[in-house]
Amino acid sequence: MQKQSIRTYLNNKLLAYLTAAAFLLCAMLIGISIGTVSIHPSTIIRVISAEIFPFISLGNTDAMHANIIMNIRLPRVLLAGLVGASLAIAGAAFQGLLRNPLADPYTIGVSSGASLGAVLTLFFGLSIPFAGMFTLPLFSILFSFLTIFAVLLFARNIERSMKVETIILTGIIFSSFLGALISLMIALTGEELRQIIGWLLGSVSMRGWAYINIILPFFVVGAILLLVNSKELNAMSFGEEKARHIGVDVQKRKMMVLIAGSILTGAAVAVSGTIGFVGLVIPHLTRMLWGPDHRHLLPLSILVGAGFLIIADLVSRTIIAPAELPIGVITALIGAPAFGIILMKRKNKL
Amino acid sequence: MLRVQQITGGYAGAPVVKNISFEVKKGELFGILGPNGSGKTTILKMLSGILPHTSGDIVIKGKNLSEYTPKELAKIIAVLPQHSSQAFSYTVKETVSLGRYAHQKGWFQSWSGKDEEAVNRVMEQTGISGFQDNDIQQLSGGERQRVFLAQALAQEPEILLLDEPTNHLDLSYQKELLDLLSVWSKDCGLTVISIFHDLNLAGLYCDRLLLLENGEVNINHVPNEVLKEGRIREVYRTKIEKLPHPRVAAPQMVLVPERSQAESQLEKRIHPSSLEVKEDLLVLRSPFPLKTMSSGVTGSGTGWNRIFLNRHVSKNYDCSDHRAEMAEFVREIGFEPGETVGMMTAVYIEDYSSKFYEEDTFSVFVVVTAGVGNAVDASKSEEHSYHLTPGTINTWIFVNGHLTEEAFIQSIMTATEAKTRALYDQEVIDTVTGTIATGTSTDSILIAAAQQGENLEYAGTITPLGKVIGKGVYECTVEAIKKSQSRINR
């Protein structure tokens, strides 16, 4: 009975959004504040306000602080937030679609495809004319698209109705194969090795505003595509036949969700490398706190995922300062045990 | 409402369903039956648009199934599948609300007052309002099934498809669910098409049944025509017998288990030596249950019984609750009332008469106790006032043979006629009317058959069995009357 009342209390959706938003805001402030140079939160608020509203005077704020905030910390925090939000909402959508709390962008092979695209670019030193430094991200996104279509084509050839089990199996086949290709290229690489490995482990450091410009449009498109499908995701999490019975155009909606998910994952992997467990743990945690209704699960996952990755990035750059850990190491260190605990709790419940 | 024309199809490879046509009218409760693999679920999936059919047409409300969009179809057809999976812990109300998907319009698909009203109504109808905020994963199988039924009803469909809806439900919920469906189809015009595993439930509730065999229609008719012994035996390839339902005009099919070789070879016979005569009690213990038709105090009607009692009670025995008292007595002397035919008599037990008749293929054992104190002429019995006193002519007939129901009834007729003749010859007078009596006011009869060996279809007076029963009952009744009368005269 007590559990019941807790659930009802948390079901107050407004409170859920306020909590999640407060978490994200705190994460951002702390993320910008802490570093080799500590900046007081009030300074951060003043600098950012002055940037947005020109009529607000910077006053006597240190120009160096303003510079650090606007050119180093803020873009880094925003990028971490966008990557975390992208991975979390994509994970939530894939879990709903595949009816499997263990599913995430990685299980269906999208991120492996994106990684391969990036590694290929680095390996061959590819460059798209006029794209310059955006060659790498563009290739990542392109390859994540190619992978998801290859996976879908392959799955459809095995079975016309494309059951979720078939898609997951196909994803695993593709992940293993693409992972092997990546390993092969790393083995063949000489001096580029460190750069590729560093990239594979994931990082949001030293990316700057340019990378935010890359990921933002993809994030907006992908997130909107998923948000308009949240009711359909609710239906599909009861099984595709059930969804069809209720009146969902399953083939069309499934395709929309898969495409949106691959856009989000592809763009995230492109700007930050492979960061695991965000797409797995955040939706799960959000669902446990505020229920499985995708109409709220998706936006809440965006907020929580963004905040989580900002904190993870903060830890990765401060824990062994002045050196930096790849952010993927931190998310795995936090995410894997947390996921293990969730799994055990689930097992006990059943 | 729904017309299926010559549809063929199924999964990749061989078609599961071949050339099936049928029609379902509005408000009908239509059952689909058939052994495993006969194509029941395949048809249901085709009707709900999940599986494509390779040829033929499915026409719903005058429009071809393929012309409906999923949303349009969901407003007409709702489905309650055999299994519903739920990966996440939605609440009951969230789950039911999903049923409103097809009714919501626009990009934002906002939740209207009509939606809320429909959801609350179906939760009320299915009795799940009480736990609408609970997590569906914590519900029992039966409760969950009702949640998904509510979800289907929230679609406000005109046709409801169900795949073995009673599968996970215990008896009372099975009845409750089918009663509900029956009411909705009759009162609200809901068309129900349901797959059934249980032939008896299907027969009880459906207006019409479609029996499938190997993907083809065997018959499409009313339950009484579909549920015929021969047909069901052939289609399901199993031993089955048909009985009338005790309360409703519907057939009931019962399974007949195969007996083990050793058991069926064992000869089971009732022998006169089984009869024990005690001071106040006549007991016949059968080593195996006999099929009985009787008017005893316990074990009356038809049934299977092993113990047969004829108990002496005083003439002043209080008959106000004789059944309960008799059951208590049976228990006291160490028998089970559930397998005992018990009778009462005011006659002294030692005045009984019994005879064993051995024929070529069957044998009959007759036991009679007879007193004529309450003798009545049945043709003038209206002159008697009604009061119960312990029975005075109790007739037992044991047959080593296999009797049909018809033979049981004819046995009773033949025995009665023989008894009446015995009373006539003994000139037993009805003291109220002064005419010759035909029996006494509280006579009881028992026909018990081993149901093994010779098949005895009839027991009319000139059939082989009838002849033995007539002679046996006459002889025993005469002897018993003489014995008891000589005791009185002594």
mmCIF file of N, CA, C and O in Angstrom, chain A residues 272-306:
data_model
loop_
_atom_site.group_PDB
_atom_site.id
_atom_site.type_symbol
_atom_site.label_atom_id
_atom_site.label_comp_id
_atom_site.label_asym_id
_atom_site.label_seq_id
_atom_site.Cartn_x
_atom_site.Cartn_y
_atom_site.Cartn_z
ATOM 1 N N SER A 272 30.770 12.958 -30.087
ATOM 2 C CA SER A 272 31.381 12.615 -28.803
ATOM 3 C C SER A 272 31.921 11.202 -28.713
ATOM 4 O O SER A 272 32.432 10.802 -27.684
ATOM 5 N N GLY A 273 31.813 10.408 -29.784
ATOM 6 C CA GLY A 273 32.291 9.033 -29.706
ATOM 7 C C GLY A 273 31.272 8.136 -29.033
ATOM 8 O O GLY A 273 30.127 8.521 -28.803
ATOM 9 N N THR A 274 31.709 6.922 -28.703
ATOM 10 C CA THR A 274 30.758 5.975 -28.114
ATOM 11 C C THR A 274 30.705 6.147 -26.605
ATOM 12 O O THR A 274 31.662 5.856 -25.904
ATOM 13 N N ILE A 275 29.576 6.626 -26.131
ATOM 14 C CA ILE A 275 29.362 6.774 -24.693
ATOM 15 C C ILE A 275 28.245 5.812 -24.314
ATOM 16 O O ILE A 275 27.093 5.997 -24.697
ATOM 17 N N GLY A 276 28.617 4.789 -23.591
ATOM 18 C CA GLY A 276 27.652 3.728 -23.307
ATOM 19 C C GLY A 276 26.814 4.001 -22.067
ATOM 20 O O GLY A 276 27.087 4.931 -21.302
ATOM 21 N N PHE A 277 25.778 3.225 -21.883
ATOM 22 C CA PHE A 277 24.954 3.147 -20.672
ATOM 23 C C PHE A 277 24.002 4.312 -20.455
ATOM 24 O O PHE A 277 23.078 4.208 -19.666
ATOM 25 N N VAL A 278 24.214 5.455 -21.137
ATOM 26 C CA VAL A 278 23.280 6.560 -20.941
ATOM 27 C C VAL A 278 21.906 6.169 -21.503
ATOM 28 O O VAL A 278 20.882 6.291 -20.825
ATOM 29 N N GLY A 279 21.928 5.611 -22.718
ATOM 30 C CA GLY A 279 20.675 5.226 -23.375
ATOM 31 C C GLY A 279 20.005 4.034 -22.716
ATOM 32 O O GLY A 279 18.852 3.730 -22.973
ATOM 33 N N LEU A 280 20.762 3.351 -21.844
ATOM 34 C CA LEU A 280 20.221 2.169 -21.182
ATOM 35 C C LEU A 280 19.674 2.522 -19.794
ATOM 36 O O LEU A 280 18.558 2.175 -19.439
ATOM 37 N N VAL A 281 20.523 3.249 -19.025
ATOM 38 C CA VAL A 281 20.196 3.470 -17.611
ATOM 39 C C VAL A 281 19.197 4.613 -17.413
ATOM 40 O O VAL A 281 18.271 4.494 -16.611
ATOM 41 N N ILE A 282 19.374 5.703 -18.158
ATOM 42 C CA ILE A 282 18.533 6.885 -17.903
ATOM 43 C C ILE A 282 17.045 6.616 -18.138
ATOM 44 O O ILE A 282 16.211 6.905 -17.274
ATOM 45 N N PRO A 283 16.683 6.019 -19.275
ATOM 46 C CA PRO A 283 15.244 5.739 -19.460
ATOM 47 C C PRO A 283 14.704 4.803 -18.379
ATOM 48 O O PRO A 283 13.586 4.969 -17.900
ATOM 49 N N HIS A 284 15.549 3.853 -18.009
ATOM 50 C CA HIS A 284 15.122 2.896 -16.993
ATOM 51 C C HIS A 284 14.848 3.601 -15.656
ATOM 52 O O HIS A 284 13.839 3.385 -15.002
ATOM 53 N N LEU A 285 15.800 4.455 -15.282
ATOM 54 C CA LEU A 285 15.675 5.200 -14.028
ATOM 55 C C LEU A 285 14.441 6.100 -14.074
ATOM 56 O O LEU A 285 13.637 6.153 -13.126
ATOM 57 N N THR A 286 14.274 6.789 -15.188
ATOM 58 C CA THR A 286 13.139 7.704 -15.346
ATOM 59 C C THR A 286 11.818 6.949 -15.244
ATOM 60 O O THR A 286 10.876 7.393 -14.603
ATOM 61 N N ARG A 287 11.785 5.769 -15.853
ATOM 62 C CA ARG A 287 10.579 4.955 -15.831
ATOM 63 C C ARG A 287 10.268 4.507 -14.405
ATOM 64 O O ARG A 287 9.112 4.492 -13.980
ATOM 65 N N MET A 288 11.328 4.138 -13.669
ATOM 66 C CA MET A 288 11.115 3.696 -12.298
ATOM 67 C C MET A 288 10.564 4.822 -11.434
ATOM 68 O O MET A 288 9.729 4.601 -10.550
ATOM 69 N N LEU A 289 11.041 6.039 -11.687
ATOM 70 C CA LEU A 289 10.605 7.181 -10.873
ATOM 71 C C LEU A 289 9.214 7.664 -11.259
ATOM 72 O O LEU A 289 8.390 7.950 -10.395
ATOM 73 N N TRP A 290 8.951 7.750 -12.555
ATOM 74 C CA TRP A 290 7.729 8.451 -12.968
ATOM 75 C C TRP A 290 6.831 7.655 -13.892
ATOM 76 O O TRP A 290 5.950 8.198 -14.539
ATOM 77 N N GLY A 291 7.060 6.354 -13.986
ATOM 78 C CA GLY A 291 6.144 5.520 -14.770
ATOM 79 C C GLY A 291 6.527 5.414 -16.237
ATOM 80 O O GLY A 291 7.342 6.192 -16.734
ATOM 81 N N PRO A 292 5.925 4.444 -16.918
ATOM 82 C CA PRO A 292 6.369 4.105 -18.280
ATOM 83 C C PRO A 292 5.663 4.862 -19.409
ATOM 84 O O PRO A 292 5.954 4.609 -20.560
ATOM 85 N N ASP A 293 4.752 5.784 -19.078
ATOM 86 C CA ASP A 293 4.014 6.492 -20.130
ATOM 87 C C ASP A 293 4.974 7.336 -20.980
ATOM 88 O O ASP A 293 5.546 8.308 -20.496
ATOM 89 N N HIS A 294 5.100 6.961 -22.256
ATOM 90 C CA HIS A 294 6.100 7.618 -23.115
ATOM 91 C C HIS A 294 5.837 9.098 -23.330
ATOM 92 O O HIS A 294 6.757 9.835 -23.674
ATOM 93 N N ARG A 295 4.586 9.530 -23.137
ATOM 94 C CA ARG A 295 4.307 10.960 -23.311
ATOM 95 C C ARG A 295 5.100 11.786 -22.306
ATOM 96 O O ARG A 295 5.427 12.939 -22.540
ATOM 97 N N HIS A 296 5.401 11.187 -21.159
ATOM 98 C CA HIS A 296 6.209 11.887 -20.160
ATOM 99 C C HIS A 296 7.617 11.311 -20.085
ATOM 100 O O HIS A 296 8.563 12.010 -19.791
ATOM 101 N N LEU A 297 7.720 10.010 -20.364
ATOM 102 C CA LEU A 297 9.019 9.352 -20.270
ATOM 103 C C LEU A 297 10.032 9.991 -21.212
ATOM 104 O O LEU A 297 11.181 10.244 -20.835
ATOM 105 N N LEU A 298 9.617 10.297 -22.449
ATOM 106 C CA LEU A 298 10.554 10.841 -23.426
ATOM 107 C C LEU A 298 11.085 12.223 -23.015
ATOM 108 O O LEU A 298 12.297 12.398 -22.912
ATOM 109 N N PRO A 299 10.200 13.210 -22.746
ATOM 110 C CA PRO A 299 10.744 14.521 -22.324
ATOM 111 C C PRO A 299 11.525 14.449 -21.017
ATOM 112 O O PRO A 299 12.570 15.115 -20.883
ATOM 113 N N LEU A 300 11.073 13.635 -20.081
ATOM 114 C CA LEU A 300 11.796 13.540 -18.812
ATOM 115 C C LEU A 300 13.160 12.901 -19.017
ATOM 116 O O LEU A 300 14.141 13.293 -18.385
ATOM 117 N N SER A 301 13.237 11.934 -19.930
ATOM 118 C CA SER A 301 14.523 11.301 -20.220
ATOM 119 C C SER A 301 15.503 12.308 -20.802
ATOM 120 O O SER A 301 16.703 12.253 -20.533
ATOM 121 N N ILE A 302 14.980 13.226 -21.625
ATOM 122 C CA ILE A 302 15.834 14.273 -22.196
ATOM 123 C C ILE A 302 16.488 15.061 -21.063
ATOM 124 O O ILE A 302 17.713 15.240 -21.019
ATOM 125 N N LEU A 303 15.658 15.509 -20.088
ATOM 126 C CA LEU A 303 16.167 16.346 -18.994
ATOM 127 C C LEU A 303 17.165 15.576 -18.127
ATOM 128 O O LEU A 303 18.253 16.051 -17.820
ATOM 129 N N VAL A 304 16.757 14.345 -17.734
ATOM 130 C CA VAL A 304 17.611 13.579 -16.833
ATOM 131 C C VAL A 304 18.895 13.142 -17.536
ATOM 132 O O VAL A 304 19.989 13.203 -16.968
ATOM 133 N N GLY A 305 18.760 12.725 -18.803
ATOM 134 C CA GLY A 305 19.926 12.275 -19.561
ATOM 135 C C GLY A 305 20.938 13.398 -19.727
ATOM 136 O O GLY A 305 22.149 13.196 -19.577
ATOM 137 N N ALA A 306 20.439 14.595 -20.039
ATOM 138 C CA ALA A 306 21.325 15.743 -20.211
ATOM 139 C C ALA A 306 22.067 16.030 -18.910
ATOM 140 O O ALA A 306 23.301 16.173 -18.897
#
